[in-house]
PDB file of C-alpha atoms in Angstrom:
ATOM      1  CA  UNK A   1     -77.448 -37.197 154.040  1.00 43.00           C
ATOM      2  CA  UNK A   2     -77.399 -38.081 150.454  1.00 44.00           C
ATOM      3  CA  UNK A   3     -77.400 -41.744 151.318  1.00 41.00           C
ATOM      4  CA  UNK A   4     -80.712 -41.186 153.536  1.00 36.00           C
ATOM      5  CA  UNK A   5     -82.266 -39.298 150.609  1.00 33.00           C
ATOM      6  CA  UNK A   6     -81.518 -41.954 148.180  1.00 32.00           C
ATOM      7  CA  UNK A   7     -82.868 -44.718 150.558  1.00 32.00           C
ATOM      8  CA  UNK A   8     -86.063 -42.699 151.088  1.00 31.00           C
ATOM      9  CA  UNK A   9     -86.567 -42.367 147.304  1.00 32.00           C
ATOM     10  CA  UNK A  10     -85.837 -46.094 146.673  1.00 34.00           C
ATOM     11  CA  UNK A  11     -88.422 -46.985 149.629  1.00 36.00           C
ATOM     12  CA  UNK A  12     -91.063 -44.296 149.220  1.00 36.00           C
ATOM     13  CA  UNK A  13     -91.251 -43.821 145.502  1.00 36.00           C
ATOM     14  CA  UNK A  14     -92.464 -47.481 144.737  1.00 38.00           C
ATOM     15  CA  UNK A  15     -95.188 -47.231 147.209  1.00 39.00           C
ATOM     16  CA  UNK A  16     -96.354 -43.949 145.744  1.00 40.00           C
ATOM     17  CA  UNK A  17     -96.399 -45.418 142.419  1.00 41.00           C
ATOM     18  CA  UNK A  18     -98.691 -48.209 143.491  1.00 43.00           C
ATOM     19  CA  UNK A  19    -101.453 -45.873 144.383  1.00 52.00           C
ATOM     20  CA  UNK A  20    -102.160 -43.948 141.191  1.00 81.00           C
ATOM     21  CA  UNK A  21    -104.617 -44.633 138.253  1.00 86.00           C
ATOM     22  CA  UNK A  22    -103.064 -45.505 134.851  1.00 93.00           C
ATOM     23  CA  UNK A  23    -104.839 -46.006 131.594  1.00 93.00           C
ATOM     24  CA  UNK A  24    -102.780 -47.489 128.805  1.00 91.00           C
ATOM     25  CA  UNK A  25    -103.643 -50.003 125.825  1.00 91.00           C
ATOM     26  CA  UNK A  26    -107.240 -49.793 126.920  1.00 94.00           C
ATOM     27  CA  UNK A  27    -106.287 -51.226 130.487  1.00 94.00           C
ATOM     28  CA  UNK A  28    -107.292 -49.085 133.386  1.00 94.00           C
ATOM     29  CA  UNK A  29    -105.193 -49.720 136.679  1.00 94.00           C
ATOM     30  CA  UNK A  30    -106.060 -48.437 140.124  1.00 91.00           C
ATOM     31  CA  UNK A  31    -105.313 -49.509 143.593  1.00 89.00           C
ATOM     32  CA  UNK A  32    -108.515 -51.658 143.790  1.00 85.00           C
ATOM     33  CA  UNK A  33    -108.854 -53.071 140.436  1.00 92.00           C
ATOM     34  CA  UNK A  34    -107.531 -53.611 136.741  1.00 95.00           C
ATOM     35  CA  UNK A  35    -109.726 -53.861 133.838  1.00 96.00           C
ATOM     36  CA  UNK A  36    -109.722 -53.559 130.258  1.00 97.00           C
ATOM     37  CA  UNK A  37    -112.336 -51.893 127.824  1.00 97.00           C
ATOM     38  CA  UNK A  38    -112.766 -52.257 124.190  1.00 97.00           C
ATOM     39  CA  UNK A  39    -110.966 -49.951 121.858  1.00 95.00           C
ATOM     40  CA  UNK A  40    -112.619 -46.822 120.763  1.00 96.00           C
ATOM     41  CA  UNK A  41    -112.180 -44.926 117.404  1.00 97.00           C
ATOM     42  CA  UNK A  42    -109.779 -42.018 117.418  1.00 96.00           C
ATOM     43  CA  UNK A  43    -112.754 -39.359 117.348  1.00 97.00           C
ATOM     44  CA  UNK A  44    -113.580 -40.392 120.997  1.00 97.00           C
ATOM     45  CA  UNK A  45    -111.134 -38.137 123.034  1.00 97.00           C
ATOM     46  CA  UNK A  46    -110.249 -38.971 126.618  1.00 95.00           C
ATOM     47  CA  UNK A  47    -111.723 -36.218 128.904  1.00 95.00           C
ATOM     48  CA  UNK A  48    -111.679 -35.717 132.810  1.00 90.00           C
ATOM     49  CA  UNK A  49    -115.052 -36.308 134.300  1.00 83.00           C
ATOM     50  CA  UNK A  50    -115.363 -36.103 138.104  1.00 83.00           C
ATOM     51  CA  UNK A  51    -116.236 -39.522 139.868  1.00 83.00           C
ATOM     52  CA  UNK A  52    -115.338 -41.572 136.868  1.00 91.00           C
ATOM     53  CA  UNK A  53    -112.286 -43.773 136.032  1.00 95.00           C
ATOM     54  CA  UNK A  54    -112.509 -43.048 132.306  1.00 96.00           C
ATOM     55  CA  UNK A  55    -114.344 -40.519 130.241  1.00 96.00           C
ATOM     56  CA  UNK A  56    -114.537 -39.808 126.522  1.00 97.00           C
ATOM     57  CA  UNK A  57    -116.206 -37.217 124.305  1.00 97.00           C
ATOM     58  CA  UNK A  58    -116.781 -36.878 120.650  1.00 96.00           C
ATOM     59  CA  UNK A  59    -116.261 -33.101 120.115  1.00 95.00           C
ATOM     60  CA  UNK A  60    -119.043 -30.766 118.976  1.00 94.00           C
ATOM     61  CA  UNK A  61    -121.772 -33.574 119.191  1.00 95.00           C
ATOM     62  CA  UNK A  62    -122.804 -33.703 122.739  1.00 94.00           C
ATOM     63  CA  UNK A  63    -121.901 -37.449 122.919  1.00 97.00           C
ATOM     64  CA  UNK A  64    -119.988 -38.789 125.753  1.00 96.00           C
ATOM     65  CA  UNK A  65    -118.985 -42.265 127.452  1.00 97.00           C
ATOM     66  CA  UNK A  66    -117.913 -42.930 130.775  1.00 96.00           C
ATOM     67  CA  UNK A  67    -116.864 -46.021 132.967  1.00 97.00           C
ATOM     68  CA  UNK A  68    -116.187 -46.500 136.652  1.00 96.00           C
ATOM     69  CA  UNK A  69    -115.578 -49.186 138.965  1.00 95.00           C
ATOM     70  CA  UNK A  70    -116.393 -49.134 142.780  1.00 92.00           C
ATOM     71  CA  UNK A  71    -114.766 -51.912 144.905  1.00 89.00           C
ATOM     72  CA  UNK A  72    -115.456 -50.497 148.454  1.00 84.00           C
ATOM     73  CA  UNK A  73    -118.537 -49.034 150.263  1.00 73.00           C
ATOM     74  CA  UNK A  74    -121.435 -50.186 148.261  1.00 71.00           C
ATOM     75  CA  UNK A  75    -122.856 -53.121 150.240  1.00 77.00           C
ATOM     76  CA  UNK A  76    -124.620 -55.462 147.670  1.00 83.00           C
ATOM     77  CA  UNK A  77    -127.424 -53.596 145.940  1.00 90.00           C
ATOM     78  CA  UNK A  78    -129.433 -55.059 143.003  1.00 94.00           C
ATOM     79  CA  UNK A  79    -128.514 -54.085 139.506  1.00 96.00           C
ATOM     80  CA  UNK A  80    -131.911 -52.089 139.531  1.00 96.00           C
ATOM     81  CA  UNK A  81    -130.699 -49.963 142.347  1.00 95.00           C
ATOM     82  CA  UNK A  82    -127.276 -49.537 140.950  1.00 95.00           C
ATOM     83  CA  UNK A  83    -129.131 -48.132 137.714  1.00 96.00           C
ATOM     84  CA  UNK A  84    -131.217 -45.816 139.634  1.00 95.00           C
ATOM     85  CA  UNK A  85    -127.937 -44.333 141.353  1.00 93.00           C
ATOM     86  CA  UNK A  86    -126.720 -43.580 137.731  1.00 95.00           C
ATOM     87  CA  UNK A  87    -129.857 -41.671 137.268  1.00 96.00           C
ATOM     88  CA  UNK A  88    -129.414 -39.193 140.162  1.00 93.00           C
ATOM     89  CA  UNK A  89    -129.472 -35.515 138.784  1.00 92.00           C
ATOM     90  CA  UNK A  90    -131.502 -36.334 135.630  1.00 96.00           C
ATOM     91  CA  UNK A  91    -135.221 -35.307 135.386  1.00 97.00           C
ATOM     92  CA  UNK A  92    -138.140 -36.222 133.583  1.00 97.00           C
ATOM     93  CA  UNK A  93    -136.647 -39.819 133.073  1.00 97.00           C
ATOM     94  CA  UNK A  94    -138.629 -42.136 130.752  1.00 97.00           C
ATOM     95  CA  UNK A  95    -137.402 -45.857 130.884  1.00 97.00           C
ATOM     96  CA  UNK A  96    -137.322 -47.038 127.044  1.00 97.00           C
ATOM     97  CA  UNK A  97    -135.861 -50.559 127.426  1.00 97.00           C
ATOM     98  CA  UNK A  98    -134.277 -52.711 130.112  1.00 97.00           C
ATOM     99  CA  UNK A  99    -132.563 -56.158 129.544  1.00 98.00           C
ATOM    100  CA  UNK A 100    -130.145 -58.496 131.170  1.00 98.00           C
ATOM    101  CA  UNK A 101    -126.953 -59.113 129.134  1.00 97.00           C
ATOM    102  CA  UNK A 102    -124.128 -61.421 129.514  1.00 97.00           C
ATOM    103  CA  UNK A 103    -120.803 -59.508 130.361  1.00 97.00           C
ATOM    104  CA  UNK A 104    -117.360 -60.954 131.273  1.00 96.00           C
ATOM    105  CA  UNK A 105    -119.000 -64.223 132.565  1.00 94.00           C
ATOM    106  CA  UNK A 106    -121.552 -62.416 134.670  1.00 96.00           C
ATOM    107  CA  UNK A 107    -124.988 -61.081 134.235  1.00 97.00           C
ATOM    108  CA  UNK A 108    -125.234 -57.355 133.585  1.00 98.00           C
ATOM    109  CA  UNK A 109    -128.220 -54.792 133.344  1.00 98.00           C
ATOM    110  CA  UNK A 110    -128.551 -52.819 130.388  1.00 98.00           C
ATOM    111  CA  UNK A 111    -131.034 -49.822 130.425  1.00 98.00           C
ATOM    112  CA  UNK A 112    -132.049 -47.012 128.046  1.00 98.00           C
ATOM    113  CA  UNK A 113    -133.704 -43.758 129.042  1.00 98.00           C
ATOM    114  CA  UNK A 114    -134.700 -40.457 127.856  1.00 98.00           C
ATOM    115  CA  UNK A 115    -134.187 -37.764 130.458  1.00 98.00           C
ATOM    116  CA  UNK A 116    -133.424 -34.195 131.031  1.00 97.00           C
ATOM    117  CA  UNK A 117    -130.009 -32.835 132.331  1.00 94.00           C
ATOM    118  CA  UNK A 118    -130.211 -29.307 133.545  1.00 94.00           C
ATOM    119  CA  UNK A 119    -133.225 -28.950 131.318  1.00 95.00           C
ATOM    120  CA  UNK A 120    -131.628 -30.382 128.458  1.00 96.00           C
ATOM    121  CA  UNK A 121    -133.023 -33.487 126.697  1.00 97.00           C
ATOM    122  CA  UNK A 122    -130.564 -36.384 126.719  1.00 97.00           C
ATOM    123  CA  UNK A 123    -130.534 -40.312 125.803  1.00 98.00           C
ATOM    124  CA  UNK A 124    -128.907 -42.388 128.175  1.00 98.00           C
ATOM    125  CA  UNK A 125    -127.646 -45.963 127.721  1.00 98.00           C
ATOM    126  CA  UNK A 126    -126.527 -47.435 131.058  1.00 98.00           C
ATOM    127  CA  UNK A 127    -124.940 -50.782 131.962  1.00 98.00           C
ATOM    128  CA  UNK A 128    -124.343 -52.095 135.571  1.00 98.00           C
ATOM    129  CA  UNK A 129    -122.361 -55.172 136.473  1.00 97.00           C
ATOM    130  CA  UNK A 130    -121.288 -56.670 139.650  1.00 95.00           C
ATOM    131  CA  UNK A 131    -118.223 -58.737 139.621  1.00 93.00           C
ATOM    132  CA  UNK A 132    -115.758 -59.907 142.464  1.00 90.00           C
ATOM    133  CA  UNK A 133    -116.964 -57.284 144.907  1.00 89.00           C
ATOM    134  CA  UNK A 134    -116.706 -54.481 142.601  1.00 93.00           C
ATOM    135  CA  UNK A 135    -119.531 -52.370 140.753  1.00 95.00           C
ATOM    136  CA  UNK A 136    -118.856 -51.470 137.180  1.00 96.00           C
ATOM    137  CA  UNK A 137    -120.821 -48.946 135.480  1.00 96.00           C
ATOM    138  CA  UNK A 138    -121.082 -47.762 131.842  1.00 98.00           C
ATOM    139  CA  UNK A 139    -122.662 -44.758 130.544  1.00 97.00           C
ATOM    140  CA  UNK A 140    -123.325 -43.399 127.150  1.00 98.00           C
ATOM    141  CA  UNK A 141    -124.883 -39.845 126.874  1.00 97.00           C
ATOM    142  CA  UNK A 142    -126.403 -38.388 123.596  1.00 97.00           C
ATOM    143  CA  UNK A 143    -128.638 -35.808 122.271  1.00 97.00           C
ATOM    144  CA  UNK A 144    -131.696 -37.711 121.395  1.00 95.00           C
ATOM    145  CA  UNK A 145    -131.843 -38.705 117.804  1.00 93.00           C
ATOM    146  CA  UNK A 146    -127.973 -38.734 117.698  1.00 95.00           C
ATOM    147  CA  UNK A 147    -127.314 -41.832 119.895  1.00 95.00           C
ATOM    148  CA  UNK A 148    -127.554 -44.627 117.491  1.00 96.00           C
ATOM    149  CA  UNK A 149    -124.869 -43.407 115.145  1.00 95.00           C
ATOM    150  CA  UNK A 150    -122.351 -44.126 117.782  1.00 97.00           C
ATOM    151  CA  UNK A 151    -124.096 -47.138 119.631  1.00 97.00           C
ATOM    152  CA  UNK A 152    -121.700 -49.497 117.997  1.00 98.00           C
ATOM    153  CA  UNK A 153    -118.805 -47.841 119.515  1.00 98.00           C
ATOM    154  CA  UNK A 154    -120.520 -48.145 123.051  1.00 98.00           C
ATOM    155  CA  UNK A 155    -121.063 -51.720 122.318  1.00 98.00           C
ATOM    156  CA  UNK A 156    -117.526 -52.541 121.535  1.00 97.00           C
ATOM    157  CA  UNK A 157    -116.283 -50.777 124.717  1.00 97.00           C
ATOM    158  CA  UNK A 158    -118.678 -53.344 126.456  1.00 98.00           C
ATOM    159  CA  UNK A 159    -117.666 -56.174 124.473  1.00 97.00           C
ATOM    160  CA  UNK A 160    -113.926 -55.625 125.219  1.00 97.00           C
ATOM    161  CA  UNK A 161    -114.682 -55.370 129.019  1.00 97.00           C
ATOM    162  CA  UNK A 162    -112.559 -57.788 131.195  1.00 97.00           C
ATOM    163  CA  UNK A 163    -111.652 -57.626 134.800  1.00 95.00           C
ATOM    164  CA  UNK A 164    -107.942 -58.465 134.680  1.00 91.00           C
ATOM    165  CA  UNK A 165    -107.511 -58.411 138.517  1.00 77.00           C
ATOM    166  CA  UNK A 166    -109.071 -57.383 141.688  1.00 64.00           C
ATOM    167  CA  UNK A 167    -106.938 -55.264 143.825  1.00 56.00           C
TER     168      UNK A 167
END
């Protein structure tokens, strides 16, 4: 029986290890994709945020960053449609700016909004990118008036983005 247990461990454990999500040295790996983001200063602490690969918050400020990749089940929507999906749950949305930017060899859409989340005013900086059949979204949420102080951090996160491999 011990030989069978050992055999099971040798065969099954590597298979289980292939399906987990890891984040190390600014690289996120999950079954469908592996990508790098720019390094953030130490005051950004990694937190868990449902439906996101990565999320970071700056304690006591109301600022948060999130990153997510979806590589299945998204058809081929436009960057504008993908941006509207990110706005779900926000009310009183007011578009402030929108521009197409180069990102990892592709064109991404960067948008800025003022909105409300559960009645609380927020400023949103959103970036959506489609690459190699994956959709990547990047979100920076901040209280209005406090966003600019950490915008360079969000810009660095974006500048360091690179799709290392598709699942």
